[in-house]
């Protein structure tokens, strides 16, 4: 049996101090100067790495309680106050700053010994939990996305049920409108019947989109001219825009490759974004200018549609929520909060995307990207 002498014990402790995978700190604080960094007596290599000090620096230069290491001065004050009171700390979570300014999350466990003159000896373990925090943040984001997906699924089911209920009355409207259209009518009445049939056809497309979203009807996709879809969509809004004092400017790219899409569903995406922009502009100053641009990104095999308005823009506080189902900045009864959520879901279903551009300081720009080939058939 090997006898554990004082020398052997000290050597073992020294080895543990050097190879430990947690930061080890021994130092002094004084109640008379709570704002100072204190005196560092011992700091192991792991603590130096956590705080970003160079290997081999003197123990006295590794100042765990230096103000510069704390992203939040109030968090430092809370920890130091507890230590000076002799309360110690257990897995105390902090965000620190390394010597190079990079943030690092740590948990501090410390015990203290208070001397009569107010000097406090601090023995602390410092654990780097930055990676764990990142994983927790990612898990929260995945949970948010899952909740968003479940909300979209619930919306799809509700829309499908409503669509089924609307089918019969819509069929009656179309049927009677077609019969009336066969009668001799004045020009004004005939124009009204044409409007009814056109609106009914659009309502039918919306119903088919709702049923497809819920998986109850097949989507019909083909290679589609996005400029033609944009022009048709804007034509549908001409009458309403004139009454709202909204003017539209277009910058449609030439020679765009076709996109693989359901034209009616793409039109629904465009309409939802355009109507949202119209409401934002007219609510802000009773008029507005809508700008629609199209272009191709040949490198990524997508066609891009940008829809810009000169409204008040989207506040920073709600930008992360505008695509959430049932979220709306409109007054009560002015909106359901489903338009952008449904539009984004349809864009994603096509292998594309819908996002808010963040580079604008006034107004808002929504960017729609759609693939120019069948992305669902390509291997990942």
Tab-separated table of N, CA and C in Angstrom, residues 3-156:
chain	number	residue	atom	x	y	z
A	3	UNK	N	1.700	4.886	0.912
A	3	UNK	CA	1.337	5.832	1.962
A	3	UNK	C	1.079	7.196	1.331
A	4	UNK	N	-0.041	7.851	1.737
A	4	UNK	CA	-0.412	9.169	1.214
A	4	UNK	C	0.211	10.224	2.111
A	5	UNK	N	1.384	10.649	1.704
A	5	UNK	CA	2.071	11.674	2.478
A	5	UNK	C	1.526	13.047	2.102
A	6	UNK	N	1.899	14.036	2.899
A	6	UNK	CA	1.465	15.414	2.611
A	6	UNK	C	1.960	15.845	1.245
A	7	UNK	N	3.178	15.445	0.911
A	7	UNK	CA	3.755	15.817	-0.384
A	7	UNK	C	2.989	15.159	-1.530
A	8	UNK	N	2.653	13.867	-1.364
A	8	UNK	CA	1.901	13.150	-2.395
A	8	UNK	C	0.520	13.767	-2.583
A	9	UNK	N	-0.115	14.104	-1.443
A	9	UNK	CA	-1.441	14.706	-1.512
A	9	UNK	C	-1.395	16.046	-2.237
A	10	UNK	N	-0.401	16.841	-1.932
A	10	UNK	CA	-0.276	18.151	-2.588
A	10	UNK	C	-0.039	17.994	-4.088
A	11	UNK	N	0.748	16.991	-4.464
A	11	UNK	CA	0.999	16.761	-5.892
A	11	UNK	C	-0.291	16.334	-6.614
A	12	UNK	N	-1.088	15.482	-5.955
A	12	UNK	CA	-2.345	15.023	-6.549
A	12	UNK	C	-3.313	16.187	-6.738
A	13	UNK	N	-3.410	17.019	-5.710
A	13	UNK	CA	-4.292	18.193	-5.798
A	13	UNK	C	-3.809	19.123	-6.902
A	14	UNK	N	-2.488	19.263	-7.018
A	14	UNK	CA	-1.933	20.126	-8.053
A	14	UNK	C	-2.264	19.624	-9.442
A	15	UNK	N	-2.200	18.294	-9.624
A	15	UNK	CA	-2.525	17.716	-10.937
A	15	UNK	C	-4.010	17.930	-11.265
A	16	UNK	N	-4.861	17.697	-10.260
A	16	UNK	CA	-6.293	17.916	-10.473
A	16	UNK	C	-6.578	19.376	-10.831
A	17	UNK	N	-5.893	20.278	-10.176
A	17	UNK	CA	-6.060	21.712	-10.429
A	17	UNK	C	-5.714	22.034	-11.878
A	18	UNK	N	-4.669	21.407	-12.392
A	18	UNK	CA	-4.216	21.703	-13.746
A	18	UNK	C	-5.097	21.069	-14.819
A	19	UNK	N	-5.619	19.856	-14.561
A	19	UNK	CA	-6.351	19.135	-15.618
A	19	UNK	C	-7.863	19.235	-15.482
A	20	UNK	N	-8.360	19.854	-14.424
A	20	UNK	CA	-9.810	19.950	-14.216
A	20	UNK	C	-10.486	20.601	-15.414
A	21	UNK	N	-11.677	20.096	-15.773
A	21	UNK	CA	-12.419	20.619	-16.922
A	21	UNK	C	-13.438	21.664	-16.502
A	22	UNK	N	-13.323	22.135	-15.287
A	22	UNK	CA	-14.089	23.283	-14.811
A	22	UNK	C	-13.100	24.326	-14.322
A	23	UNK	N	-13.499	25.586	-14.457
A	23	UNK	CA	-12.636	26.648	-13.964
A	23	UNK	C	-12.589	26.646	-12.440
A	24	UNK	N	-11.386	26.805	-11.892
A	24	UNK	CA	-11.215	26.860	-10.441
A	24	UNK	C	-10.583	28.204	-10.099
A	25	UNK	N	-11.211	28.899	-9.131
A	25	UNK	CA	-10.740	30.236	-8.769
A	25	UNK	C	-10.650	30.337	-7.255
A	26	UNK	N	-9.583	30.938	-6.780
A	26	UNK	CA	-9.440	31.292	-5.371
A	26	UNK	C	-9.013	32.746	-5.329
A	27	UNK	N	-9.733	33.551	-4.572
A	27	UNK	CA	-9.397	34.968	-4.530
A	27	UNK	C	-9.992	35.655	-3.326
A	28	UNK	N	-9.754	36.954	-3.251
A	28	UNK	CA	-10.209	37.754	-2.118
A	28	UNK	C	-11.072	38.917	-2.601
A	29	UNK	N	-12.152	39.169	-1.863
A	29	UNK	CA	-12.964	40.358	-2.050
A	29	UNK	C	-13.027	41.097	-0.728
A	30	UNK	N	-13.331	42.387	-0.766
A	30	UNK	CA	-13.416	43.146	0.472
A	30	UNK	C	-14.696	43.963	0.463
A	31	UNK	N	-15.414	43.906	1.562
A	31	UNK	CA	-16.706	44.587	1.656
A	31	UNK	C	-16.571	46.095	1.507
A	32	UNK	N	-15.400	46.641	1.814
A	32	UNK	CA	-15.212	48.094	1.720
A	32	UNK	C	-15.118	48.567	0.276
A	33	UNK	N	-14.857	47.660	-0.639
A	33	UNK	CA	-14.702	48.045	-2.050
A	33	UNK	C	-15.337	46.976	-2.937
A	34	UNK	N	-16.694	46.940	-2.897
A	34	UNK	CA	-17.416	45.904	-3.636
A	34	UNK	C	-17.270	46.060	-5.141
A	35	UNK	N	-16.907	47.240	-5.603
A	35	UNK	CA	-16.790	47.463	-7.034
A	35	UNK	C	-15.463	47.048	-7.619
A	36	UNK	N	-14.495	46.713	-6.791
A	36	UNK	CA	-13.177	46.355	-7.304
A	36	UNK	C	-13.168	44.905	-7.794
A	37	UNK	N	-12.142	44.562	-8.558
A	37	UNK	CA	-12.011	43.198	-9.084
A	37	UNK	C	-11.494	42.234	-8.038
A	38	UNK	N	-11.093	42.741	-6.885
A	38	UNK	CA	-10.560	41.875	-5.853
A	38	UNK	C	-9.147	41.426	-6.172
A	39	UNK	N	-8.689	40.424	-5.423
A	39	UNK	CA	-7.348	39.879	-5.605
A	39	UNK	C	-7.458	38.419	-6.013
A	40	UNK	N	-6.838	38.070	-7.116
A	40	UNK	CA	-6.848	36.693	-7.589
A	40	UNK	C	-5.634	35.967	-7.031
A	41	UNK	N	-5.853	34.834	-6.338
A	41	UNK	CA	-4.765	34.055	-5.770
A	41	UNK	C	-4.429	32.843	-6.638
A	42	UNK	N	-5.473	32.164	-7.137
A	42	UNK	CA	-5.266	30.984	-7.966
A	42	UNK	C	-6.321	30.957	-9.082
A	43	UNK	N	-5.892	30.581	-10.286
A	43	UNK	CA	-6.812	30.425	-11.414
A	43	UNK	C	-6.255	29.317	-12.292
A	44	UNK	N	-7.009	28.240	-12.443
A	44	UNK	CA	-6.464	27.105	-13.193
A	44	UNK	C	-6.550	27.341	-14.708
A	45	UNK	N	-5.893	26.511	-15.514
A	45	UNK	CA	-5.882	26.701	-16.973
A	45	UNK	C	-7.273	26.740	-17.598
A	46	UNK	N	-8.217	25.919	-17.076
A	46	UNK	CA	-9.561	25.906	-17.645
A	46	UNK	C	-10.233	27.265	-17.474
A	47	UNK	N	-10.073	27.882	-16.315
A	47	UNK	CA	-10.673	29.203	-16.087
A	47	UNK	C	-10.052	30.232	-17.030
A	48	UNK	N	-8.762	30.131	-17.261
A	48	UNK	CA	-8.115	31.066	-18.184
A	48	UNK	C	-8.694	30.916	-19.588
A	49	UNK	N	-8.932	29.668	-19.997
A	49	UNK	CA	-9.520	29.454	-21.332
A	49	UNK	C	-10.945	29.997	-21.409
A	50	UNK	N	-11.722	29.760	-20.351
A	50	UNK	CA	-13.108	30.237	-20.337
A	50	UNK	C	-13.159	31.753	-20.493
A	51	UNK	N	-12.271	32.456	-19.784
A	51	UNK	CA	-12.280	33.921	-19.804
A	51	UNK	C	-11.426	34.502	-20.924
A	52	UNK	N	-10.741	33.630	-21.673
A	52	UNK	CA	-9.995	34.112	-22.828
A	52	UNK	C	-8.615	34.645	-22.537
A	53	UNK	N	-8.028	34.257	-21.392
A	53	UNK	CA	-6.657	34.681	-21.083
A	53	UNK	C	-5.665	33.756	-21.783
A	54	UNK	N	-4.503	34.264	-22.074
A	54	UNK	CA	-3.466	33.453	-22.719
A	54	UNK	C	-2.942	32.404	-21.741
A	55	UNK	N	-2.521	31.270	-22.290
A	55	UNK	CA	-1.943	30.223	-21.444
A	55	UNK	C	-0.701	30.754	-20.736
A	56	UNK	N	-0.566	30.364	-19.490
A	56	UNK	CA	0.650	30.699	-18.763
A	56	UNK	C	0.657	32.062	-18.104
A	57	UNK	N	-0.429	32.846	-18.222
A	57	UNK	CA	-0.425	34.152	-17.561
A	57	UNK	C	-0.443	33.959	-16.054
A	58	UNK	N	0.012	34.958	-15.349
A	58	UNK	CA	0.092	34.880	-13.895
A	58	UNK	C	-1.294	34.783	-13.277
A	59	UNK	N	-1.415	34.020	-12.187
A	59	UNK	CA	-2.702	33.858	-11.506
A	59	UNK	C	-3.329	35.207	-11.167
A	60	UNK	N	-2.525	36.128	-10.759
A	60	UNK	CA	-3.034	37.414	-10.291
A	60	UNK	C	-3.694	38.254	-11.367
A	61	UNK	N	-3.474	37.910	-12.642
A	61	UNK	CA	-4.067	38.708	-13.726
A	61	UNK	C	-5.429	38.180	-14.158
A	62	UNK	N	-5.809	36.991	-13.680
A	62	UNK	CA	-7.103	36.393	-14.055
A	62	UNK	C	-8.154	36.878	-13.067
A	63	UNK	N	-8.819	37.974	-13.407
A	63	UNK	CA	-9.713	38.655	-12.480
A	63	UNK	C	-11.167	38.288	-12.766
A	64	UNK	N	-11.659	37.268	-12.079
A	64	UNK	CA	-13.013	36.773	-12.300
A	64	UNK	C	-14.062	37.840	-12.017
A	65	UNK	N	-13.801	38.715	-11.079
A	65	UNK	CA	-14.820	39.695	-10.687
A	65	UNK	C	-14.585	41.085	-11.284
A	66	UNK	N	-13.718	41.169	-12.287
A	66	UNK	CA	-13.489	42.449	-12.951
A	66	UNK	C	-14.755	42.902	-13.676
A	67	UNK	N	-15.069	44.189	-13.598
A	67	UNK	CA	-16.277	44.724	-14.233
A	67	UNK	C	-16.304	44.407	-15.731
A	68	UNK	N	-15.144	44.413	-16.369
A	68	UNK	CA	-15.082	44.224	-17.821
A	68	UNK	C	-15.557	42.843	-18.251
A	69	UNK	N	-15.582	41.880	-17.335
A	69	UNK	CA	-15.985	40.519	-17.685
A	69	UNK	C	-17.495	40.308	-17.615
A	70	UNK	N	-18.254	41.330	-17.223
A	70	UNK	CA	-19.679	41.142	-17.002
A	70	UNK	C	-20.495	41.912	-18.032
A	71	UNK	N	-21.333	41.170	-18.762
A	71	UNK	CA	-22.201	41.790	-19.751
A	71	UNK	C	-23.273	42.642	-19.076
A	72	UNK	N	-23.656	42.269	-17.870
A	72	UNK	CA	-24.681	42.983	-17.113
A	72	UNK	C	-24.102	43.345	-15.752
A	73	UNK	N	-23.906	44.632	-15.515
A	73	UNK	CA	-23.293	45.071	-14.261
A	73	UNK	C	-24.161	44.723	-13.053
A	74	UNK	N	-25.481	44.708	-13.239
A	74	UNK	CA	-26.362	44.371	-12.119
A	74	UNK	C	-26.222	42.903	-11.731
A	75	UNK	N	-25.930	42.043	-12.728
A	75	UNK	CA	-25.721	40.626	-12.426
A	75	UNK	C	-24.459	40.445	-11.595
A	76	UNK	N	-23.400	41.208	-11.916
A	76	UNK	CA	-22.174	41.146	-11.128
A	76	UNK	C	-22.452	41.621	-9.699
A	77	UNK	N	-23.186	42.727	-9.593
A	77	UNK	CA	-23.474	43.293	-8.272
A	77	UNK	C	-24.237	42.296	-7.408
A	78	UNK	N	-25.170	41.588	-8.014
A	78	UNK	CA	-25.952	40.594	-7.274
A	78	UNK	C	-25.064	39.462	-6.766
A	79	UNK	N	-24.164	38.961	-7.633
A	79	UNK	CA	-23.288	37.865	-7.233
A	79	UNK	C	-22.312	38.306	-6.146
A	80	UNK	N	-21.651	39.439	-6.361
A	80	UNK	CA	-20.654	39.910	-5.391
A	80	UNK	C	-21.298	40.206	-4.038
A	81	UNK	N	-22.503	40.784	-4.050
A	81	UNK	CA	-23.201	41.081	-2.791
A	81	UNK	C	-23.467	39.808	-2.002
A	82	UNK	N	-23.859	38.734	-2.709
A	82	UNK	CA	-24.112	37.470	-2.030
A	82	UNK	C	-22.833	36.903	-1.434
A	83	UNK	N	-21.727	37.016	-2.187
A	83	UNK	CA	-20.455	36.495	-1.687
A	83	UNK	C	-19.957	37.298	-0.495
A	84	UNK	N	-20.073	38.616	-0.552
A	84	UNK	CA	-19.620	39.454	0.563
A	84	UNK	C	-20.456	39.221	1.814
A	85	UNK	N	-21.718	38.811	1.619
A	85	UNK	CA	-22.581	38.521	2.766
A	85	UNK	C	-22.323	37.132	3.335
A	86	UNK	N	-21.441	36.372	2.661
A	86	UNK	CA	-21.112	35.032	3.125
A	86	UNK	C	-22.121	33.978	2.717
A	87	UNK	N	-23.003	34.316	1.747
A	87	UNK	CA	-24.047	33.374	1.350
A	87	UNK	C	-23.564	32.345	0.329
A	88	UNK	N	-22.486	32.645	-0.373
A	88	UNK	CA	-22.006	31.731	-1.401
A	88	UNK	C	-22.924	31.738	-2.614
A	89	UNK	N	-22.737	30.771	-3.517
A	89	UNK	CA	-23.550	30.664	-4.734
A	89	UNK	C	-23.583	29.215	-5.173
A	90	UNK	N	-24.692	28.823	-5.800
A	90	UNK	CA	-24.839	27.456	-6.283
A	90	UNK	C	-25.408	27.490	-7.695
A	91	UNK	N	-24.597	27.061	-8.677
A	91	UNK	CA	-25.007	27.044	-10.090
A	91	UNK	C	-25.619	28.376	-10.507
A	92	UNK	N	-24.959	29.446	-10.123
A	92	UNK	CA	-25.438	30.796	-10.433
A	92	UNK	C	-25.134	31.104	-11.903
A	93	UNK	N	-26.184	31.306	-12.710
A	93	UNK	CA	-26.033	31.507	-14.152
A	93	UNK	C	-25.694	32.960	-14.469
A	94	UNK	N	-24.646	33.145	-15.288
A	94	UNK	CA	-24.186	34.483	-15.663
A	94	UNK	C	-23.746	34.494	-17.119
A	95	UNK	N	-23.891	35.647	-17.731
A	95	UNK	CA	-23.256	35.839	-19.033
A	95	UNK	C	-22.036	36.726	-18.815
A	96	UNK	N	-20.856	36.185	-19.131
A	96	UNK	CA	-19.607	36.927	-18.991
A	96	UNK	C	-19.083	37.323	-20.365
A	97	UNK	N	-18.070	38.175	-20.355
A	97	UNK	CA	-17.376	38.540	-21.594
A	97	UNK	C	-15.931	38.090	-21.491
A	98	UNK	N	-15.478	37.401	-22.526
A	98	UNK	CA	-14.078	37.003	-22.574
A	98	UNK	C	-13.201	38.227	-22.802
A	99	UNK	N	-11.920	38.028	-22.721
A	99	UNK	CA	-10.981	39.135	-22.936
A	99	UNK	C	-11.115	39.743	-24.331
A	100	UNK	N	-11.559	38.927	-25.311
A	100	UNK	CA	-11.729	39.438	-26.669
A	100	UNK	C	-13.130	39.994	-26.910
A	101	UNK	N	-13.942	40.056	-25.844
A	101	UNK	CA	-15.280	40.619	-25.963
A	101	UNK	C	-16.364	39.631	-26.305
A	102	UNK	N	-16.000	38.382	-26.625
A	102	UNK	CA	-16.996	37.378	-26.984
A	102	UNK	C	-17.783	36.947	-25.738
A	103	UNK	N	-19.106	36.770	-25.890
A	103	UNK	CA	-19.910	36.366	-24.724
A	103	UNK	C	-19.710	34.897	-24.385
A	104	UNK	N	-19.847	34.571	-23.132
A	104	UNK	CA	-19.754	33.186	-22.681
A	104	UNK	C	-20.698	33.033	-21.491
A	105	UNK	N	-21.486	31.964	-21.506
A	105	UNK	CA	-22.398	31.696	-20.396
A	105	UNK	C	-21.719	30.729	-19.427
A	106	UNK	N	-21.813	31.040	-18.129
A	106	UNK	CA	-21.185	30.194	-17.118
A	106	UNK	C	-22.136	29.988	-15.946
A	107	UNK	N	-21.862	28.920	-15.194
A	107	UNK	CA	-22.515	28.700	-13.910
A	107	UNK	C	-21.434	28.747	-12.836
A	108	UNK	N	-21.679	29.537	-11.816
A	108	UNK	CA	-20.693	29.721	-10.743
A	108	UNK	C	-21.218	29.092	-9.461
A	109	UNK	N	-20.386	28.225	-8.876
A	109	UNK	CA	-20.672	27.674	-7.554
A	109	UNK	C	-19.519	28.087	-6.642
A	110	UNK	N	-19.839	28.768	-5.560
A	110	UNK	CA	-18.768	29.333	-4.720
A	110	UNK	C	-19.108	29.206	-3.245
A	111	UNK	N	-18.071	29.026	-2.452
A	111	UNK	CA	-18.215	29.092	-1.001
A	111	UNK	C	-17.281	30.171	-0.478
A	112	UNK	N	-17.604	30.719	0.667
A	112	UNK	CA	-16.862	31.880	1.171
A	112	UNK	C	-16.466	31.694	2.637
A	113	UNK	N	-15.450	32.440	2.998
A	113	UNK	CA	-15.015	32.509	4.411
A	113	UNK	C	-14.759	33.980	4.725
A	114	UNK	N	-15.557	34.530	5.627
A	114	UNK	CA	-15.508	35.964	5.920
A	114	UNK	C	-14.618	36.220	7.132
A	115	UNK	N	-13.617	37.090	6.964
A	115	UNK	CA	-12.724	37.461	8.050
A	115	UNK	C	-13.317	38.654	8.815
A	116	UNK	N	-12.910	38.875	10.054
A	116	UNK	CA	-13.448	39.987	10.850
A	116	UNK	C	-13.245	41.360	10.212
A	117	UNK	N	-12.200	41.525	9.423
A	117	UNK	CA	-11.953	42.833	8.816
A	117	UNK	C	-12.747	43.071	7.531
A	118	UNK	N	-13.662	42.135	7.183
A	118	UNK	CA	-14.488	42.306	5.989
A	118	UNK	C	-13.908	41.664	4.749
A	119	UNK	N	-12.707	41.108	4.846
A	119	UNK	CA	-12.125	40.400	3.707
A	119	UNK	C	-12.804	39.050	3.548
A	120	UNK	N	-13.145	38.700	2.317
A	120	UNK	CA	-13.850	37.436	2.060
A	120	UNK	C	-12.985	36.569	1.140
A	121	UNK	N	-12.689	35.361	1.608
A	121	UNK	CA	-11.982	34.386	0.786
A	121	UNK	C	-13.015	33.644	-0.048
A	122	UNK	N	-12.839	33.643	-1.359
A	122	UNK	CA	-13.795	33.020	-2.272
A	122	UNK	C	-13.139	31.831	-2.962
A	123	UNK	N	-13.758	30.650	-2.814
A	123	UNK	CA	-13.367	29.466	-3.581
A	123	UNK	C	-14.507	29.188	-4.560
A	124	UNK	N	-14.198	29.196	-5.844
A	124	UNK	CA	-15.279	29.083	-6.830
A	124	UNK	C	-14.960	28.083	-7.922
A	125	UNK	N	-16.007	27.393	-8.360
A	125	UNK	CA	-15.957	26.571	-9.557
A	125	UNK	C	-16.763	27.294	-10.640
A	126	UNK	N	-16.208	27.377	-11.854
A	126	UNK	CA	-16.857	28.077	-12.958
A	126	UNK	C	-17.024	27.093	-14.114
A	127	UNK	N	-18.270	26.829	-14.486
A	127	UNK	CA	-18.573	25.856	-15.543
A	127	UNK	C	-19.040	26.596	-16.793
A	128	UNK	N	-18.422	26.304	-17.940
A	128	UNK	CA	-18.818	26.898	-19.208
A	128	UNK	C	-20.068	26.162	-19.723
A	129	UNK	N	-21.204	26.875	-19.813
A	129	UNK	CA	-22.459	26.255	-20.275
A	129	UNK	C	-22.955	26.923	-21.564
A	130	UNK	N	-22.036	27.538	-22.304
A	130	UNK	CA	-22.425	28.232	-23.536
A	130	UNK	C	-23.082	27.289	-24.527
A	131	UNK	N	-22.495	26.124	-24.743
A	131	UNK	CA	-23.050	25.176	-25.704
A	131	UNK	C	-24.422	24.691	-25.259
A	132	UNK	N	-24.564	24.470	-23.962
A	132	UNK	CA	-25.861	24.019	-23.448
A	132	UNK	C	-26.929	25.085	-23.672
A	133	UNK	N	-26.547	26.353	-23.456
A	133	UNK	CA	-27.495	27.453	-23.696
A	133	UNK	C	-27.906	27.508	-25.162
A	134	UNK	N	-26.945	27.296	-26.062
A	134	UNK	CA	-27.262	27.300	-27.479
A	134	UNK	C	-28.231	26.163	-27.822
A	135	UNK	N	-27.995	24.981	-27.246
A	135	UNK	CA	-28.880	23.844	-27.498
A	135	UNK	C	-30.274	24.107	-26.948
A	136	UNK	N	-30.346	24.715	-25.760
A	136	UNK	CA	-31.646	25.049	-25.179
A	136	UNK	C	-32.378	26.066	-26.042
A	137	UNK	N	-31.633	27.047	-26.551
A	137	UNK	CA	-32.236	28.054	-27.423
A	137	UNK	C	-32.756	27.410	-28.704
A	138	UNK	N	-31.963	26.482	-29.270
A	138	UNK	CA	-32.387	25.774	-30.475
A	138	UNK	C	-33.626	24.931	-30.199
A	139	UNK	N	-33.657	24.288	-29.024
A	139	UNK	CA	-34.815	23.470	-28.663
A	139	UNK	C	-36.070	24.333	-28.548
A	140	UNK	N	-35.918	25.522	-27.961
A	140	UNK	CA	-37.066	26.436	-27.858
A	140	UNK	C	-37.553	26.852	-29.247
A	141	UNK	N	-36.601	27.117	-30.159
A	141	UNK	CA	-36.970	27.515	-31.513
A	141	UNK	C	-37.688	26.372	-32.242
A	142	UNK	N	-37.194	25.135	-32.061
A	142	UNK	CA	-37.843	23.985	-32.687
A	142	UNK	C	-39.243	23.782	-32.109
A	143	UNK	N	-39.378	24.010	-30.802
A	143	UNK	CA	-40.704	23.894	-30.181
A	143	UNK	C	-41.647	24.950	-30.745
A	144	UNK	N	-41.130	26.173	-30.937
A	144	UNK	CA	-41.958	27.250	-31.500
A	144	UNK	C	-42.396	26.887	-32.917
A	145	UNK	N	-41.465	26.320	-33.710
A	145	UNK	CA	-41.806	25.926	-35.068
A	145	UNK	C	-42.847	24.803	-35.073
A	146	UNK	N	-42.703	23.865	-34.121
A	146	UNK	CA	-43.669	22.778	-34.030
A	146	UNK	C	-45.051	23.315	-33.676
A	147	UNK	N	-45.098	24.241	-32.701
A	147	UNK	CA	-46.369	24.843	-32.322
A	147	UNK	C	-46.980	25.595	-33.498
A	148	UNK	N	-46.118	26.284	-34.266
A	148	UNK	CA	-46.583	27.007	-35.451
A	148	UNK	C	-47.178	26.028	-36.461
A	149	UNK	N	-46.499	24.898	-36.673
A	149	UNK	CA	-46.991	23.893	-37.615
A	149	UNK	C	-48.331	23.327	-37.166
A	150	UNK	N	-48.464	23.093	-35.859
A	150	UNK	CA	-49.729	22.563	-35.339
A	150	UNK	C	-50.853	23.575	-35.517
A	151	UNK	N	-50.528	24.869	-35.333
A	151	UNK	CA	-51.539	25.906	-35.539
A	151	UNK	C	-51.971	25.950	-36.997
A	152	UNK	N	-50.982	25.852	-37.902
A	152	UNK	CA	-51.304	25.857	-39.330
A	152	UNK	C	-52.193	24.662	-39.673
A	153	UNK	N	-51.873	23.486	-39.091
A	153	UNK	CA	-52.680	22.293	-39.358
A	153	UNK	C	-54.113	22.502	-38.869
A	154	UNK	N	-54.258	23.128	-37.697
A	154	UNK	CA	-55.599	23.401	-37.171
A	154	UNK	C	-56.347	24.374	-38.075
A	155	UNK	N	-55.621	25.368	-38.585
A	155	UNK	CA	-56.230	26.327	-39.514
A	155	UNK	C	-56.690	25.605	-40.767
A	156	UNK	N	-55.841	24.725	-41.307
A	156	UNK	CA	-56.189	23.982	-42.513
A	156	UNK	C	-57.479	23.190	-42.326
